[in-house]
């Protein structure tokens, strides 16, 4: 099997080519061979500059998803980018397609960058409950400033090639074929006597109109207000803050510590589950079946919220508890869409006061109703997998992505604990809380919904 990274010489230019279809992902073999190619080029006395480009439709588009959830294999990407930046010969990254995640971090570690005018760049790790862990939080603010770094790292959305150039992330736009454009620009750099230009040695530029500290404070407040309970966005902000206060070596240490915190977060596991569940569901889920599953489960969710109000909680209390849990859509908004009215429902104030001190109790019943009905739907073969149910509620009913979906949440809580709570609700609130037979069976067999999916 040939190496996914090859290098050759074009005169005094070492041309390093990554060819790892379909998206040139940064698997262990690519990382190892990339480092080896740069080392070989640096040791060749004839080489004056290293040019990095990718075959196919895109530059490196991120990590290799086949390595998600597995122990890291050396060389890890932070070590690769640290080595690339420290090389004593100038390097040029020639970007095209989707330059995302670790791909952008590799580019930032190179000394010069040009980009095809139709390309985009981004650091979407926050969407997987992570932060850019290979220097992205330290190098991007030094090149583009804190405001742009916050936008890209905390927001997770890509920007265009033109925006990247205007922000100082890349040096020039090009059209046409990457290798030809790269060789032409490399010749210009050599003619100008270009030397290594390390992003990590730059100072974070001052903000325009306010201080960097004010930008960081405002973003932190915005995240706490709009994304309460989310773990990784606040760690992203802390990492960017480190870039403004620490030299690169210490900033990278801080970034690594924050990255490892994110890796240990249950939210990261939930978001990774969501990522794979959406990919799997897109292949097989029938749209009509999705509507059937979603509406049937939503009725149980709405009913429990309505019963809580009938028992004495206020609409505001139930809404607040579910918002704190992370639900984007109020059950009462769903009620109103379906034509039902709550005007006649009046709670008992004394009970509402008691419930106010137990927000978890308020969200538990609507959410556990989803879990129980989801188990019934699986038992009846209306949905093929628990992960399909998760996707339906994540994409159509406002279930928070950082909790992974109702069935994933049940696995995270532990099915024995879920079953015990359902039995208590059954005893307290009636027959509609009878635990689903599938849930009883999985607990008896010591299995999870995820394990059931794998067997099915």
Tab-separated table of C-alpha atoms in Angstrom:
chain	number	residue	atom	x	y	z
A	1	UNK	CA	0.000	0.000	0.000
A	2	UNK	CA	1.455	3.346	-1.036
A	3	UNK	CA	1.989	6.177	1.417
A	4	UNK	CA	-0.783	8.798	1.645
A	5	UNK	CA	1.945	11.469	1.637
A	6	UNK	CA	4.595	11.762	-1.071
A	7	UNK	CA	7.307	14.320	-1.619
A	8	UNK	CA	9.490	15.247	-4.562
A	9	UNK	CA	11.702	18.132	-5.639
A	10	UNK	CA	10.897	20.792	-8.209
A	11	UNK	CA	14.265	22.486	-8.367
A	12	UNK	CA	14.835	23.917	-4.900
A	13	UNK	CA	11.189	23.463	-3.884
A	14	UNK	CA	10.150	20.339	-1.977
A	15	UNK	CA	6.603	19.455	-3.036
A	16	UNK	CA	4.715	17.524	-0.334
A	17	UNK	CA	1.482	15.992	-1.625
A	18	UNK	CA	-1.245	14.474	0.549
A	19	UNK	CA	-3.479	11.999	-1.275
A	20	UNK	CA	-5.864	10.364	1.193
A	21	UNK	CA	-9.317	10.287	-0.425
A	22	UNK	CA	-12.046	11.265	-0.098
A	23	UNK	CA	-11.235	14.345	2.034
A	24	UNK	CA	-7.539	13.944	2.921
A	25	UNK	CA	-8.416	13.340	6.569
A	26	UNK	CA	-5.634	13.531	9.140
A	27	UNK	CA	-5.397	9.904	10.167
A	28	UNK	CA	-2.342	8.520	11.936
A	29	UNK	CA	-0.661	7.447	8.711
A	30	UNK	CA	-1.081	10.908	7.179
A	31	UNK	CA	0.294	12.581	10.302
A	32	UNK	CA	3.331	10.305	10.470
A	33	UNK	CA	4.172	10.537	6.780
A	34	UNK	CA	3.589	14.303	6.704
A	35	UNK	CA	6.096	14.779	9.497
A	36	UNK	CA	8.556	12.425	7.805
A	37	UNK	CA	8.268	14.301	4.498
A	38	UNK	CA	8.941	17.672	6.134
A	39	UNK	CA	11.888	16.213	8.043
A	40	UNK	CA	13.354	14.771	4.857
A	41	UNK	CA	12.904	18.074	3.036
A	42	UNK	CA	14.580	19.984	5.840
A	43	UNK	CA	17.571	17.656	5.761
A	44	UNK	CA	17.988	17.949	1.975
A	45	UNK	CA	20.564	20.707	1.383
A	46	UNK	CA	19.124	21.427	-2.067
A	47	UNK	CA	15.686	22.326	-0.709
A	48	UNK	CA	15.033	26.006	-0.006
A	49	UNK	CA	11.243	25.918	0.548
A	50	UNK	CA	8.581	23.278	1.313
A	51	UNK	CA	5.241	23.428	-0.521
A	52	UNK	CA	2.303	21.478	0.943
A	53	UNK	CA	-0.801	20.742	-1.108
A	54	UNK	CA	-3.475	18.054	-1.395
A	55	UNK	CA	-4.719	15.963	-4.289
A	56	UNK	CA	-8.422	15.659	-5.015
A	57	UNK	CA	-11.262	18.027	-4.274
A	58	UNK	CA	-10.059	19.495	-1.004
A	59	UNK	CA	-7.167	20.330	1.277
A	60	UNK	CA	-7.219	18.486	4.615
A	61	UNK	CA	-10.871	18.611	5.719
A	62	UNK	CA	-10.315	17.567	9.322
A	63	UNK	CA	-9.737	14.528	11.499
A	64	UNK	CA	-10.276	10.945	10.409
A	65	UNK	CA	-13.696	10.030	11.811
A	66	UNK	CA	-12.613	6.385	11.979
A	67	UNK	CA	-10.338	7.388	14.858
A	68	UNK	CA	-13.104	9.045	16.903
A	69	UNK	CA	-13.378	7.479	20.334
A	70	UNK	CA	-10.126	5.533	20.003
A	71	UNK	CA	-6.903	6.104	21.968
A	72	UNK	CA	-4.664	8.647	20.213
A	73	UNK	CA	-1.769	7.288	18.170
A	74	UNK	CA	1.546	9.077	17.800
A	75	UNK	CA	2.321	11.453	16.353
A	76	UNK	CA	-0.651	13.380	17.698
A	77	UNK	CA	-1.629	16.475	15.738
A	78	UNK	CA	-0.423	19.057	18.310
A	79	UNK	CA	3.079	17.587	18.007
A	80	UNK	CA	2.866	17.650	14.212
A	81	UNK	CA	1.841	21.307	14.029
A	82	UNK	CA	4.443	22.310	16.609
A	83	UNK	CA	7.120	20.595	14.502
A	84	UNK	CA	5.912	22.105	11.223
A	85	UNK	CA	6.029	25.609	12.636
A	86	UNK	CA	9.533	25.116	14.041
A	87	UNK	CA	11.143	23.997	10.754
A	88	UNK	CA	14.018	26.182	9.662
A	89	UNK	CA	13.056	26.357	5.992
A	90	UNK	CA	10.037	28.390	4.872
A	91	UNK	CA	6.863	26.427	4.167
A	92	UNK	CA	3.848	27.257	2.020
A	93	UNK	CA	0.393	25.669	2.388
A	94	UNK	CA	-1.715	25.771	-0.788
A	95	UNK	CA	-5.370	25.558	0.232
A	96	UNK	CA	-8.474	24.575	-1.713
A	97	UNK	CA	-11.880	23.078	-1.015
A	98	UNK	CA	-12.900	22.800	2.653
A	99	UNK	CA	-10.006	23.627	4.976
A	100	UNK	CA	-11.526	22.581	8.274
A	101	UNK	CA	-10.464	21.652	11.777
A	102	UNK	CA	-7.049	20.052	11.863
A	103	UNK	CA	-6.583	20.988	8.217
A	104	UNK	CA	-6.663	24.675	9.079
A	105	UNK	CA	-4.432	24.056	12.089
A	106	UNK	CA	-1.829	22.442	9.816
A	107	UNK	CA	-2.083	25.418	7.468
A	108	UNK	CA	-1.650	27.869	10.354
A	109	UNK	CA	1.521	26.016	11.372
A	110	UNK	CA	2.982	26.533	7.900
A	111	UNK	CA	4.757	29.854	7.370
A	112	UNK	CA	2.794	31.120	4.344
A	113	UNK	CA	-0.659	30.321	2.994
A	114	UNK	CA	-2.516	30.899	-0.261
A	115	UNK	CA	-6.098	29.851	-0.911
A	116	UNK	CA	-8.272	29.085	-3.919
A	117	UNK	CA	-10.912	31.782	-4.251
A	118	UNK	CA	-13.806	29.300	-3.940
A	119	UNK	CA	-12.499	27.632	-0.774
A	120	UNK	CA	-13.662	28.012	2.809
A	121	UNK	CA	-11.855	27.688	6.134
A	122	UNK	CA	-13.195	26.867	9.570
A	123	UNK	CA	-12.682	25.369	13.011
A	124	UNK	CA	-15.924	23.463	13.745
A	125	UNK	CA	-14.695	21.437	16.734
A	126	UNK	CA	-17.105	23.161	19.140
A	127	UNK	CA	-19.960	21.368	17.355
A	128	UNK	CA	-18.490	18.090	18.575
A	129	UNK	CA	-18.069	19.338	22.123
A	130	UNK	CA	-14.362	20.052	21.626
A	131	UNK	CA	-12.014	22.917	20.876
A	132	UNK	CA	-9.256	23.118	18.251
A	133	UNK	CA	-6.518	21.182	20.002
A	134	UNK	CA	-3.530	21.517	17.666
A	135	UNK	CA	-2.722	25.183	18.124
A	136	UNK	CA	-5.768	26.672	16.440
A	137	UNK	CA	-6.838	28.622	19.519
A	138	UNK	CA	-3.343	30.101	19.836
A	139	UNK	CA	-2.324	30.799	16.236
A	140	UNK	CA	-5.629	32.054	14.817
A	141	UNK	CA	-6.000	34.977	17.289
A	142	UNK	CA	-2.417	36.007	16.552
A	143	UNK	CA	-3.173	36.242	12.836
A	144	UNK	CA	-6.800	37.358	12.706
A	145	UNK	CA	-7.468	38.971	16.086
A	146	UNK	CA	-9.687	37.999	18.977
A	147	UNK	CA	-13.006	38.988	17.384
A	148	UNK	CA	-12.502	36.764	14.342
A	149	UNK	CA	-11.118	33.941	16.486
A	150	UNK	CA	-14.178	34.056	18.737
A	151	UNK	CA	-16.463	34.039	15.717
A	152	UNK	CA	-14.772	31.047	14.101
A	153	UNK	CA	-13.874	28.959	17.154
A	154	UNK	CA	-16.868	29.570	19.447
A	155	UNK	CA	-19.347	29.819	16.571
A	156	UNK	CA	-17.839	26.938	14.624
A	157	UNK	CA	-18.959	28.219	11.211
A	158	UNK	CA	-16.584	28.483	8.215
A	159	UNK	CA	-15.697	31.698	6.420
A	160	UNK	CA	-14.966	32.333	2.760
A	161	UNK	CA	-11.545	32.544	1.159
A	162	UNK	CA	-11.952	36.295	0.720
A	163	UNK	CA	-12.833	36.748	4.401
A	164	UNK	CA	-9.830	34.630	5.338
A	165	UNK	CA	-7.516	36.853	3.317
A	166	UNK	CA	-9.002	40.071	4.693
A	167	UNK	CA	-8.600	38.673	8.215
A	168	UNK	CA	-4.911	37.907	7.742
A	169	UNK	CA	-5.354	34.133	7.875
A	170	UNK	CA	-3.993	33.667	4.352
A	171	UNK	CA	-1.664	35.750	2.214
A	172	UNK	CA	-3.245	35.599	-1.220
A	173	UNK	CA	-6.134	34.249	-3.278
A	174	UNK	CA	-5.615	32.212	-6.425
A	175	UNK	CA	-7.753	30.580	-9.069
A	176	UNK	CA	-6.848	27.563	-11.120
A	177	UNK	CA	-4.994	24.424	-10.112
A	178	UNK	CA	-3.394	24.252	-6.632
A	179	UNK	CA	0.034	22.908	-7.560
A	180	UNK	CA	0.629	25.373	-10.385
A	181	UNK	CA	-0.513	28.294	-8.233
A	182	UNK	CA	1.610	27.067	-5.355
A	183	UNK	CA	4.767	26.745	-7.424
A	184	UNK	CA	4.277	30.239	-8.844
A	185	UNK	CA	3.820	31.753	-5.383
A	186	UNK	CA	6.741	29.753	-3.995
A	187	UNK	CA	8.947	31.222	-6.731
A	188	UNK	CA	7.867	34.710	-5.642
A	189	UNK	CA	8.711	33.948	-2.022
A	190	UNK	CA	12.151	32.667	-2.951
A	191	UNK	CA	12.814	35.703	-5.134
A	192	UNK	CA	11.941	37.909	-2.158
A	193	UNK	CA	14.279	35.960	0.121
A	194	UNK	CA	11.405	34.813	2.332
A	195	UNK	CA	12.326	33.290	5.670
A	196	UNK	CA	10.274	31.188	8.100
A	197	UNK	CA	7.420	33.316	9.460
A	198	UNK	CA	5.954	31.628	12.494
A	199	UNK	CA	2.375	32.479	13.451
A	200	UNK	CA	3.062	31.586	17.060
A	201	UNK	CA	5.665	34.336	17.373
A	202	UNK	CA	3.211	37.059	16.401
A	203	UNK	CA	1.426	39.155	19.015
A	204	UNK	CA	-2.346	39.101	19.213
A	205	UNK	CA	-3.421	42.398	17.605
A	206	UNK	CA	-5.334	44.966	19.611
A	207	UNK	CA	-9.085	45.014	19.104
A	208	UNK	CA	-10.755	47.837	17.212
A	209	UNK	CA	-13.292	49.839	19.198
A	210	UNK	CA	-12.842	47.915	22.440
A	211	UNK	CA	-10.214	45.884	24.249
A	212	UNK	CA	-9.601	42.172	23.759
A	213	UNK	CA	-10.554	41.676	27.399
A	214	UNK	CA	-13.928	43.341	26.757
A	215	UNK	CA	-14.522	41.150	23.695
A	216	UNK	CA	-13.784	38.022	25.706
A	217	UNK	CA	-16.004	39.129	28.588
A	218	UNK	CA	-18.879	39.962	26.261
A	219	UNK	CA	-18.619	36.643	24.430
A	220	UNK	CA	-18.528	34.722	27.685
A	221	UNK	CA	-21.680	36.494	28.868
A	222	UNK	CA	-23.391	35.854	25.518
A	223	UNK	CA	-22.610	32.135	25.652
A	224	UNK	CA	-23.795	31.827	29.243
A	225	UNK	CA	-27.037	33.556	28.276
A	226	UNK	CA	-27.750	31.860	24.946
A	227	UNK	CA	-26.173	28.428	25.523
A	228	UNK	CA	-26.590	27.756	29.247
A	229	UNK	CA	-24.911	24.595	30.419
A	230	UNK	CA	-22.784	24.081	27.317
A	231	UNK	CA	-19.266	23.025	28.219
A	232	UNK	CA	-16.979	23.468	25.210
A	233	UNK	CA	-17.836	27.063	24.129
A	234	UNK	CA	-16.587	28.433	27.447
A	235	UNK	CA	-13.398	26.367	27.145
A	236	UNK	CA	-12.896	27.773	23.644
A	237	UNK	CA	-13.094	31.289	25.069
A	238	UNK	CA	-10.647	30.407	27.845
A	239	UNK	CA	-8.176	29.050	25.288
A	240	UNK	CA	-8.396	32.188	23.141
A	241	UNK	CA	-7.939	34.264	26.279
A	242	UNK	CA	-4.711	32.349	26.945
A	243	UNK	CA	-3.410	33.429	23.531
A	244	UNK	CA	-3.783	37.065	24.576
A	245	UNK	CA	-1.882	36.614	27.836
A	246	UNK	CA	0.691	33.843	27.395
A	247	UNK	CA	3.625	33.041	25.120
A	248	UNK	CA	2.915	30.313	22.585
A	249	UNK	CA	4.456	27.443	24.538
A	250	UNK	CA	2.376	28.188	27.638
A	251	UNK	CA	-0.715	28.920	25.557
A	252	UNK	CA	-0.402	25.531	23.865
A	253	UNK	CA	-0.182	23.863	27.267
A	254	UNK	CA	-3.335	25.683	28.349
A	255	UNK	CA	-5.079	24.718	25.108
A	256	UNK	CA	-4.138	21.075	25.647
A	257	UNK	CA	-5.457	21.052	29.207
A	258	UNK	CA	-8.760	22.583	28.105
A	259	UNK	CA	-8.988	20.161	25.170
A	260	UNK	CA	-8.578	17.197	27.519
A	261	UNK	CA	-11.294	18.627	29.782
A	262	UNK	CA	-13.613	18.672	26.775
A	263	UNK	CA	-12.641	15.105	25.863
A	264	UNK	CA	-13.814	13.959	29.297
A	265	UNK	CA	-17.121	15.825	29.101
A	266	UNK	CA	-20.357	13.816	28.696
A	267	UNK	CA	-21.458	16.533	26.266
A	268	UNK	CA	-18.619	15.617	23.924
A	269	UNK	CA	-19.779	11.980	23.927
A	270	UNK	CA	-23.342	13.130	23.196
A	271	UNK	CA	-22.298	15.370	20.309
A	272	UNK	CA	-20.119	12.653	18.770
A	273	UNK	CA	-23.096	10.298	19.047
A	274	UNK	CA	-25.253	12.913	17.328
A	275	UNK	CA	-22.717	13.269	14.519
A	276	UNK	CA	-22.662	9.550	13.738
A	277	UNK	CA	-26.392	9.051	14.326
A	278	UNK	CA	-27.214	11.751	11.785
A	279	UNK	CA	-24.899	10.144	9.212
A	280	UNK	CA	-26.479	6.739	9.761
A	281	UNK	CA	-30.071	7.974	9.813
A	282	UNK	CA	-29.606	9.928	6.586
A	283	UNK	CA	-29.087	6.620	4.777
A	284	UNK	CA	-32.215	4.798	5.835
A	285	UNK	CA	-34.780	6.792	7.802
A	286	UNK	CA	-38.137	7.104	6.040
A	287	UNK	CA	-39.559	10.618	6.241
A	288	UNK	CA	-43.132	9.461	6.924
A	289	UNK	CA	-41.916	7.123	9.659
A	290	UNK	CA	-39.962	9.999	11.190
A	291	UNK	CA	-43.111	12.105	11.418
A	292	UNK	CA	-45.031	9.198	12.963
A	293	UNK	CA	-42.343	8.547	15.560
A	294	UNK	CA	-41.840	12.215	16.356
A	295	UNK	CA	-45.506	13.090	16.737
A	296	UNK	CA	-46.308	10.022	18.808
A	297	UNK	CA	-43.474	10.730	21.240
A	298	UNK	CA	-44.208	14.456	21.295
A	299	UNK	CA	-47.749	13.749	22.480
A	300	UNK	CA	-46.359	12.053	25.586
A	301	UNK	CA	-43.888	14.880	26.140
A	302	UNK	CA	-46.662	17.487	25.872
A	303	UNK	CA	-49.051	15.491	28.037
A	304	UNK	CA	-46.584	15.288	30.921
A	305	UNK	CA	-45.885	19.015	30.742
A	306	UNK	CA	-49.610	19.706	30.791
A	307	UNK	CA	-50.132	17.328	33.717
A	308	UNK	CA	-47.421	19.113	35.682
A	309	UNK	CA	-49.363	22.347	35.254
A	310	UNK	CA	-52.614	20.659	36.269
A	311	UNK	CA	-50.840	19.397	39.394
A	312	UNK	CA	-49.763	22.886	40.388
A	313	UNK	CA	-46.638	23.955	38.528
A	314	UNK	CA	-46.879	27.136	36.504
A	315	UNK	CA	-46.314	27.162	32.767
A	316	UNK	CA	-43.320	29.425	33.396
A	317	UNK	CA	-41.797	26.942	35.850
A	318	UNK	CA	-42.115	23.998	33.479
A	319	UNK	CA	-40.800	26.031	30.556
A	320	UNK	CA	-37.856	27.274	32.617
A	321	UNK	CA	-36.952	23.765	33.778
A	322	UNK	CA	-37.013	22.402	30.240
A	323	UNK	CA	-35.029	25.375	28.931
A	324	UNK	CA	-32.452	24.761	31.651
A	325	UNK	CA	-32.333	21.142	30.492
A	326	UNK	CA	-31.671	22.502	27.002
A	327	UNK	CA	-34.927	22.049	25.093
A	328	UNK	CA	-35.248	24.649	22.352
A	329	UNK	CA	-39.011	24.220	21.919
A	330	UNK	CA	-41.525	24.682	24.726
A	331	UNK	CA	-44.082	21.879	25.030
A	332	UNK	CA	-46.737	24.573	25.340
A	333	UNK	CA	-45.626	26.092	22.043
A	334	UNK	CA	-46.105	22.646	20.525
A	335	UNK	CA	-49.554	22.561	22.122
A	336	UNK	CA	-50.502	25.887	20.592
A	337	UNK	CA	-49.297	24.779	17.158
A	338	UNK	CA	-51.601	21.784	17.412
A	339	UNK	CA	-54.571	24.003	18.303
A	340	UNK	CA	-54.825	23.101	21.990
A	341	UNK	CA	-55.239	25.836	24.616
A	342	UNK	CA	-53.933	26.213	28.141
A	343	UNK	CA	-56.105	29.136	29.194
A	344	UNK	CA	-58.366	26.965	31.330
A	345	UNK	CA	-55.509	25.257	33.155
A	346	UNK	CA	-54.956	26.828	36.561
A	347	UNK	CA	-52.327	25.463	38.914
A	348	UNK	CA	-52.481	25.191	42.676
A	349	UNK	CA	-50.102	27.873	44.064
A	350	UNK	CA	-48.990	25.882	47.105
A	351	UNK	CA	-47.794	23.001	44.938
A	352	UNK	CA	-46.121	25.390	42.509
A	353	UNK	CA	-43.993	26.750	45.337
A	354	UNK	CA	-42.864	23.230	46.215
A	355	UNK	CA	-42.026	22.421	42.618
A	356	UNK	CA	-39.999	25.595	42.207
A	357	UNK	CA	-37.244	24.094	44.320
A	358	UNK	CA	-37.104	20.921	42.210
A	359	UNK	CA	-36.421	21.877	38.579
A	360	UNK	CA	-34.967	18.443	37.831
A	361	UNK	CA	-38.243	16.863	38.875
A	362	UNK	CA	-40.024	19.141	36.423
A	363	UNK	CA	-37.950	18.177	33.387
A	364	UNK	CA	-37.690	14.520	34.336
A	365	UNK	CA	-41.294	13.633	33.662
A	366	UNK	CA	-41.595	15.058	30.117
A	367	UNK	CA	-38.146	13.724	29.162
A	368	UNK	CA	-38.630	10.290	30.728
A	369	UNK	CA	-41.969	10.081	28.937
A	370	UNK	CA	-40.035	10.477	25.677
A	371	UNK	CA	-37.625	7.720	26.668
A	372	UNK	CA	-40.367	5.284	27.646
A	373	UNK	CA	-42.402	5.877	24.504
A	374	UNK	CA	-39.252	5.643	22.397
A	375	UNK	CA	-38.620	2.194	23.861
A	376	UNK	CA	-42.169	1.155	22.945
A	377	UNK	CA	-41.653	2.387	19.382
A	378	UNK	CA	-38.466	0.330	19.100
A	379	UNK	CA	-40.291	-2.721	20.458
A	380	UNK	CA	-42.959	-2.286	17.779
A	381	UNK	CA	-40.293	-1.937	15.023
A	382	UNK	CA	-41.643	1.455	13.984
A	383	UNK	CA	-38.082	2.776	14.260
A	384	UNK	CA	-35.073	0.623	13.427
A	385	UNK	CA	-32.591	2.065	15.902
A	386	UNK	CA	-32.563	4.120	19.068
A	387	UNK	CA	-30.140	6.472	17.323
A	388	UNK	CA	-32.778	7.138	14.628
A	389	UNK	CA	-35.171	8.310	17.344
A	390	UNK	CA	-32.430	10.538	18.715
A	391	UNK	CA	-31.947	12.169	15.313
A	392	UNK	CA	-35.685	12.758	14.895
A	393	UNK	CA	-35.843	14.647	18.188
A	394	UNK	CA	-32.568	16.459	17.689
A	395	UNK	CA	-33.519	17.771	14.263
A	396	UNK	CA	-37.267	18.242	14.552
A	397	UNK	CA	-38.271	18.843	18.153
A	398	UNK	CA	-35.579	20.985	19.727
A	399	UNK	CA	-33.850	18.310	21.804
A	400	UNK	CA	-30.424	19.645	22.849
A	401	UNK	CA	-27.573	18.237	20.761
A	402	UNK	CA	-25.232	18.242	23.735
A	403	UNK	CA	-27.454	15.609	25.381
A	404	UNK	CA	-27.410	13.351	22.333
A	405	UNK	CA	-31.132	12.605	22.040
A	406	UNK	CA	-33.584	10.960	24.459
A	407	UNK	CA	-32.380	7.388	23.950
A	408	UNK	CA	-28.695	8.302	24.214
A	409	UNK	CA	-29.507	10.279	27.350
A	410	UNK	CA	-31.132	7.180	28.827
A	411	UNK	CA	-27.944	5.206	28.231
A	412	UNK	CA	-25.911	8.014	29.809
A	413	UNK	CA	-28.113	8.117	32.908
A	414	UNK	CA	-28.070	4.321	33.037
A	415	UNK	CA	-31.046	2.180	32.048
A	416	UNK	CA	-31.399	0.667	35.552
A	417	UNK	CA	-31.769	4.173	37.018
A	418	UNK	CA	-34.222	5.164	34.277
A	419	UNK	CA	-36.273	2.027	34.874
A	420	UNK	CA	-36.352	2.636	38.623
A	421	UNK	CA	-37.618	6.179	38.071
A	422	UNK	CA	-40.271	4.974	35.615
A	423	UNK	CA	-41.480	2.440	38.183
A	424	UNK	CA	-41.806	5.222	40.745
A	425	UNK	CA	-43.756	7.371	38.276
A	426	UNK	CA	-45.925	4.334	37.468
A	427	UNK	CA	-46.756	3.886	41.136
A	428	UNK	CA	-47.381	7.605	41.708
A	429	UNK	CA	-49.094	8.691	38.497
A	430	UNK	CA	-50.860	5.748	36.922
A	431	UNK	CA	-50.832	3.163	34.187
A	432	UNK	CA	-49.538	5.402	31.398
A	433	UNK	CA	-46.148	5.272	33.173
A	434	UNK	CA	-45.861	1.474	32.936
A	435	UNK	CA	-42.259	0.820	31.790
A	436	UNK	CA	-41.847	-0.372	28.217
A	437	UNK	CA	-41.149	-4.133	27.970
A	438	UNK	CA	-38.000	-3.481	25.911
A	439	UNK	CA	-36.592	-1.329	28.686
A	440	UNK	CA	-37.339	-4.034	31.251
A	441	UNK	CA	-35.626	-6.634	29.070
A	442	UNK	CA	-32.523	-4.536	28.368
A	443	UNK	CA	-32.025	-3.894	32.074
A	444	UNK	CA	-32.464	-7.595	32.852
A	445	UNK	CA	-29.842	-8.445	30.208
A	446	UNK	CA	-27.483	-5.667	31.295
A	447	UNK	CA	-27.601	-3.998	27.873
A	448	UNK	CA	-27.991	-0.437	26.584
A	449	UNK	CA	-29.938	1.011	23.674
A	450	UNK	CA	-26.628	1.493	21.851
A	451	UNK	CA	-25.782	-2.192	22.244
A	452	UNK	CA	-29.266	-3.086	21.042
A	453	UNK	CA	-28.646	-0.947	17.937
A	454	UNK	CA	-25.411	-2.799	17.210
A	455	UNK	CA	-27.132	-6.167	17.441
A	456	UNK	CA	-30.091	-5.085	15.328
